[in-house]
Every structure is written in C-alpha cells, then in structure tokens.
Coordinates of N, CA and C in Angstrom, one line a residue:
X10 N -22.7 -7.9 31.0 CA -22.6 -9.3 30.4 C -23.7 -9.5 29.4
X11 N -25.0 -9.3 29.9 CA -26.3 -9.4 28.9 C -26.2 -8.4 27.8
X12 N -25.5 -7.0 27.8 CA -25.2 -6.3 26.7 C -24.7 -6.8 25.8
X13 N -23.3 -7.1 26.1 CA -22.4 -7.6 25.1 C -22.6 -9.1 24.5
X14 N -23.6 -9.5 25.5 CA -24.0 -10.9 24.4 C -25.0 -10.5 23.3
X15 N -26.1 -9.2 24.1 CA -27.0 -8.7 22.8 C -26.1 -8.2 21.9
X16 N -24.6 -7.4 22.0 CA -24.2 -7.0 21.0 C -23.5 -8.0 19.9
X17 N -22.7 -9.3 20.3 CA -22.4 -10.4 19.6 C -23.3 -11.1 19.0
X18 N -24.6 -11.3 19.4 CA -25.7 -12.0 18.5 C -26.0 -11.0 17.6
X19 N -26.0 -9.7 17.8 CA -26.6 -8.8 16.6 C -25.1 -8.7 15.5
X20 N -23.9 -8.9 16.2 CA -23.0 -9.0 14.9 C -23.1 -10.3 14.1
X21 N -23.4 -11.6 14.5 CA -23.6 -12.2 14.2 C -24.8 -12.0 13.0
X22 N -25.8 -11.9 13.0 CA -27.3 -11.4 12.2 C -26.8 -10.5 11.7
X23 N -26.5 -9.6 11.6 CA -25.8 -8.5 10.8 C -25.1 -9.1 9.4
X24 N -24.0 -10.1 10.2 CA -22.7 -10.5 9.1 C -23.9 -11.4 8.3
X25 N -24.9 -11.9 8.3 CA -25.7 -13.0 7.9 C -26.2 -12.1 6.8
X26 N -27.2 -11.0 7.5 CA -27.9 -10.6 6.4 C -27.5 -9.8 5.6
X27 N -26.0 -8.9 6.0 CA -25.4 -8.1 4.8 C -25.0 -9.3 3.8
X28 N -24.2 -9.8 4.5 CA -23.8 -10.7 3.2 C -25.2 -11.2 2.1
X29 N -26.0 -12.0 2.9 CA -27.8 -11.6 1.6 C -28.0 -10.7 1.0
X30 N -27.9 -9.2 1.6 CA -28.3 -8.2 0.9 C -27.5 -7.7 -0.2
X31 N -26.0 -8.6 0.0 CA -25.2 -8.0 -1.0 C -25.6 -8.8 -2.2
X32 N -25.5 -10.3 -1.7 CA -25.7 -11.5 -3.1 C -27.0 -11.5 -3.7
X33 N -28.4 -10.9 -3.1 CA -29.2 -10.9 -3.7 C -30.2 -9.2 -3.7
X34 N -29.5 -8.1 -3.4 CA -30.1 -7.0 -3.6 C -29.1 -6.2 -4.2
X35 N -27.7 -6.3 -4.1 CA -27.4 -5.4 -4.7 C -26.7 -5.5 -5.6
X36 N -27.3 -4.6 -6.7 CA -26.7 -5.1 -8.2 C -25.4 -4.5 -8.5
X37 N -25.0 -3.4 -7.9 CA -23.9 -2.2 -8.4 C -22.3 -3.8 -8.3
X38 N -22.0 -3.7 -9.5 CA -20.8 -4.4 -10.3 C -19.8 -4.4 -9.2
X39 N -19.6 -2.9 -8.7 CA -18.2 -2.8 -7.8 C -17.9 -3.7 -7.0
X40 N -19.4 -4.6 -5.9 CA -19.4 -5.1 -4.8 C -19.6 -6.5 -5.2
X41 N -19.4 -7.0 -6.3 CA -19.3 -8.6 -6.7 C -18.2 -9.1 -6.4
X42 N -18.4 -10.0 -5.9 CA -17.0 -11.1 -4.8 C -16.8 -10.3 -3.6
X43 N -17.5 -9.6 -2.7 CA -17.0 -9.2 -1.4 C -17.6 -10.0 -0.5
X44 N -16.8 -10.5 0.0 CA -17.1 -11.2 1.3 C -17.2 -10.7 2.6
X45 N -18.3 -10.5 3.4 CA -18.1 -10.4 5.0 C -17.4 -11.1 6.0
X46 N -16.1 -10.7 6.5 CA -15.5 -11.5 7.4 C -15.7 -11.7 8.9
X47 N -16.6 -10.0 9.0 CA -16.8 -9.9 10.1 C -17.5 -8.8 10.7
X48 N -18.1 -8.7 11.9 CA -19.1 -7.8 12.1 C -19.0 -7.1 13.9
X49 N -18.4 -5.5 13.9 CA -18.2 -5.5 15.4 C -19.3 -4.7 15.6
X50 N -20.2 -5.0 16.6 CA -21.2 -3.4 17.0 C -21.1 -2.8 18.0
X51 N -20.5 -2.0 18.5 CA -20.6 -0.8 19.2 C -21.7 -1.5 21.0
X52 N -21.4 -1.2 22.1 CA -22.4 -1.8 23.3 C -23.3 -1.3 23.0
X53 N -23.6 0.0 22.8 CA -24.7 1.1 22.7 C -25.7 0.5 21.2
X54 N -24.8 -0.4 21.0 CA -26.0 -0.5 19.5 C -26.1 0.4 18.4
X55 N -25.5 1.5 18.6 CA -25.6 2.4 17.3 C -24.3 2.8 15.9
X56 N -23.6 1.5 16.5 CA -22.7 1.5 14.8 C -22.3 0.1 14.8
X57 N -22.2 -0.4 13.2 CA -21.9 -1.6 13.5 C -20.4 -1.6 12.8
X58 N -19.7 -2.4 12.8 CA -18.3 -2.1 11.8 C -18.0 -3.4 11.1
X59 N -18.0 -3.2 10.1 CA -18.7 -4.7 8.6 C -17.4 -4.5 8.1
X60 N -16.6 -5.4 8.4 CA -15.5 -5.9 7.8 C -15.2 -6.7 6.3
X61 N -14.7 -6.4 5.4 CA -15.0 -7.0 4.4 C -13.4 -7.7 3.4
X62 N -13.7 -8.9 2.9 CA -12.6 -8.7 1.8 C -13.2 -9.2 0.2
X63 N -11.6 -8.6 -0.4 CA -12.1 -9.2 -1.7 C -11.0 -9.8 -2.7
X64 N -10.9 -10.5 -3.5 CA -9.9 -11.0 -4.2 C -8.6 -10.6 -4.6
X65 N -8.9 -9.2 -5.0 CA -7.8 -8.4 -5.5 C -7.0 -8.0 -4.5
X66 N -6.1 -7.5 -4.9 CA -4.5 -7.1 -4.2 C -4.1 -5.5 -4.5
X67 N -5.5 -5.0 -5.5 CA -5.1 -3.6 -6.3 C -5.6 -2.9 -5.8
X68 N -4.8 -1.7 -6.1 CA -5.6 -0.9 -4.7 C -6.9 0.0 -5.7
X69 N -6.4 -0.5 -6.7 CA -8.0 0.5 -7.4 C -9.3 -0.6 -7.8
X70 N -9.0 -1.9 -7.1 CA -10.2 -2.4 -7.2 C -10.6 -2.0 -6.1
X71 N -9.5 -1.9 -4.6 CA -10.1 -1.7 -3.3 C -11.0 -0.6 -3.3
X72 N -9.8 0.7 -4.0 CA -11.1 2.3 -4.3 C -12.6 1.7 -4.7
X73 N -12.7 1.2 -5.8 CA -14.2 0.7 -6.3 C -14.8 0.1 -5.7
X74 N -14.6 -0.8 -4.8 CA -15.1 -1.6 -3.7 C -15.9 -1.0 -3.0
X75 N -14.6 0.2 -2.2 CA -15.3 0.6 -1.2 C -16.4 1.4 -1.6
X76 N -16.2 2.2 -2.6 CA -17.1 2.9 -2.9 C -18.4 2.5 -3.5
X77 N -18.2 1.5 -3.7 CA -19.4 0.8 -4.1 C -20.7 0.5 -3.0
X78 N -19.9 0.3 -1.9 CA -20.7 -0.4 -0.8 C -20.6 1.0 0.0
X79 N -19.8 1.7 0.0 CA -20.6 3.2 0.6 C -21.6 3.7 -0.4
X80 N -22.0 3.6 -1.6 CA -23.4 4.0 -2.3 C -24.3 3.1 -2.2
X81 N -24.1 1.9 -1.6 CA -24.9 1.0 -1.7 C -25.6 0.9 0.3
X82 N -24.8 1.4 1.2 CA -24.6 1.9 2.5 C -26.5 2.1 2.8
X83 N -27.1 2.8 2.3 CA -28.2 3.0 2.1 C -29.2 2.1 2.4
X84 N -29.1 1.2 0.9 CA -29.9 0.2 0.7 C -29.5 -0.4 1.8
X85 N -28.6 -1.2 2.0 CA -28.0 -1.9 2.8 C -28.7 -1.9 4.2
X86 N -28.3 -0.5 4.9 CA -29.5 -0.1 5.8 C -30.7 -0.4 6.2
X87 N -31.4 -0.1 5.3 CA -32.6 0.0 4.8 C -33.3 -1.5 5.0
X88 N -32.7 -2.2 4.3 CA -33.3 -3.8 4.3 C -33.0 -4.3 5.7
X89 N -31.7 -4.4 6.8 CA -31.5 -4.2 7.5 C -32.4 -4.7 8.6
X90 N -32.8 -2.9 8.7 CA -33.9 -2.6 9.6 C -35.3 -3.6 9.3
X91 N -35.6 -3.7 8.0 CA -36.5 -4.4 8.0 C -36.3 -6.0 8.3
X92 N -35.6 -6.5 8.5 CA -35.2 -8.0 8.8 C -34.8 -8.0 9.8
X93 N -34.4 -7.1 11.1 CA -34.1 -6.9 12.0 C -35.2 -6.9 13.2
X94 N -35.2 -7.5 14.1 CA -36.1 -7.0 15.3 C -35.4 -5.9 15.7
X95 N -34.8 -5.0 15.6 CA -34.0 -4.0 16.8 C -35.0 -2.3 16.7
X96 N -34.7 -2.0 17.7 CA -35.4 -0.7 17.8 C -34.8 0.3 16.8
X97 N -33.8 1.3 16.8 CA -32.9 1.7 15.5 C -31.5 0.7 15.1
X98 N -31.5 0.9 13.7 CA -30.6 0.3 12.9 C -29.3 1.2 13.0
X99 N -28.4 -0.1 13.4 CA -26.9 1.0 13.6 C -26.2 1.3 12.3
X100 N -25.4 2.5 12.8 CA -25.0 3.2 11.5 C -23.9 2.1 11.3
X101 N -23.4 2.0 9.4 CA -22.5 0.9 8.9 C -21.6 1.4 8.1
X102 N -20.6 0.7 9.3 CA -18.9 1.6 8.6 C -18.4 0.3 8.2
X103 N -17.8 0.5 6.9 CA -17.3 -0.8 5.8 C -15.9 -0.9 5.7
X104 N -15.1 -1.5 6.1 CA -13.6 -1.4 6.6 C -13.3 -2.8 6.1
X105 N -11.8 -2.6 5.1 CA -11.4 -3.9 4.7 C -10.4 -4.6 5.3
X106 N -10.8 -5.9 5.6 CA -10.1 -7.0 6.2 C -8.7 -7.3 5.7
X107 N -7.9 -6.8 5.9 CA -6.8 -7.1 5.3 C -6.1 -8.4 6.3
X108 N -6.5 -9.0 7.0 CA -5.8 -10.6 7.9 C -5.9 -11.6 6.9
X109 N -7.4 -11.4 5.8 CA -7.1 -12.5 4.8 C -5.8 -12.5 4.1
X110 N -5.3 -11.5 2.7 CA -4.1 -11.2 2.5 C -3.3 -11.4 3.2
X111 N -3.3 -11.0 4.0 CA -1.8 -10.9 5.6 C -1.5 -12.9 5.8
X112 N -2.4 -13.9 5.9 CA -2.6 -15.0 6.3 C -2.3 -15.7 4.9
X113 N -2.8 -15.7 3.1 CA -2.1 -15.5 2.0 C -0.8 -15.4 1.7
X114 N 0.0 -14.3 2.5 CA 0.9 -13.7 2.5 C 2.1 -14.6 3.1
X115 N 1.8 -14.9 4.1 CA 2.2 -16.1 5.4 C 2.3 -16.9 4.5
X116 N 1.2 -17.5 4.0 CA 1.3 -19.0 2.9 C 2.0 -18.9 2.1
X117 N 2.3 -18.0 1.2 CA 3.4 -18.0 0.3 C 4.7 -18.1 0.9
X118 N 5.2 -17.5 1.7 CA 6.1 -17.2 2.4 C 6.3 -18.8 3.4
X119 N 5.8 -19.2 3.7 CA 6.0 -20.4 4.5 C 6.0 -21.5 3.2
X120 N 5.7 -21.4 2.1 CA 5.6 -22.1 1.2 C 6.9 -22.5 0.4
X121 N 7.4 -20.9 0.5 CA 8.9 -20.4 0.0 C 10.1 -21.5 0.5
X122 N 9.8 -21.5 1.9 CA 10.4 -21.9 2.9 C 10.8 -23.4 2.5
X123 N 9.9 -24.1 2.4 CA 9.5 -25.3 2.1 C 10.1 -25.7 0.8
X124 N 10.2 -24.8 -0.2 CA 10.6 -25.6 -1.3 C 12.2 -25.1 -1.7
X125 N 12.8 -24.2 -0.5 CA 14.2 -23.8 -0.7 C 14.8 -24.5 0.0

C-alpha cells in the first residue's frame, strides 16, 4: 500500500516537472506543443512511463516528436534527478496518448449525430 502511494506521488512530480523541463529547458523545435497527459512508474521505482500528446494527427509530426524527446531523454533525466528527492532517477519511456484523439474522434462523431 505505502509503495504504490510512493509510486503515485512520484508520478505525479514527474508529470509536473517534465512538463517544466519541456516549456522551459528544452529548446529542440520537435517537442513544442507536447503536452504530458500522464505519468506511470513502475513499484520498483526504476522506470517511469510519460505519456504524451500533441496536436497533429500526422504521423510524421508524431516521428519528429518522438524523436525529439528521445534526444532530449537525457537532459530530461538529468534535471529530473536534480529536482527530485529520490535515490536513482527512473529510466523515461515516452509513449503517445492516443485517448486524446480517440475522445476528439467521439466528438466529431457524436457531433455528426446531432446535426443529421
């Protein structure tokens, strides 16, 4: 029980300060407008899973995206640990949120509904 609440408060802090580190450390172009939706960490504390979305619908902004924030994976890290109380910094796998879109998707479609 006391685990998994350490691990829910650290996703919580996690989703807070990546999103900071994105809006105010990282400059690489790719990762402008990505929002954190969400943050799972592992019981063990050694991976976190950073959920992300972003505006587009293309799949070659999503390529650039992701890649952006896997070169940026590093820094991200890095600052991390330093703002963090925790003993090691978990490793950070960047996986996109597709429920935003999916929930979008719904709205059009229920929207459709409505005006036929």
């Amino acid at each position: 029980m006391a685990r998994q609440y350490r691990a829910d408060r650290l996703s919580q802090e996690i989703e807070k300060e990546v999103s900071d580190i994105l809006r105010r450390r990282v400059r690489d172009p790719r990762v402008q407008g990505v929002t954190i939706t969400s943050v799972d960490v592992t019981g063990d504390l050694q991976q976190a899973k950073i959920y992300y979305s972003i505006l587009s619908d293309k799949a070659s902004d999503d390529e650039k995206t992701r890649k952006g924030l896997e070169k940026a994976s590093g820094l991200i890290r890095k600052e991390l640990g330093s703002r963090l109380s925790i003993y090691k910094t978990p490793e950070l796998i960047f996986e996109r949120d597709h429920s935003v879109q999916y929930g979008e998707k719904i709205d059009q479609l229920i929207n459709k509904l409505n005006r036929d």
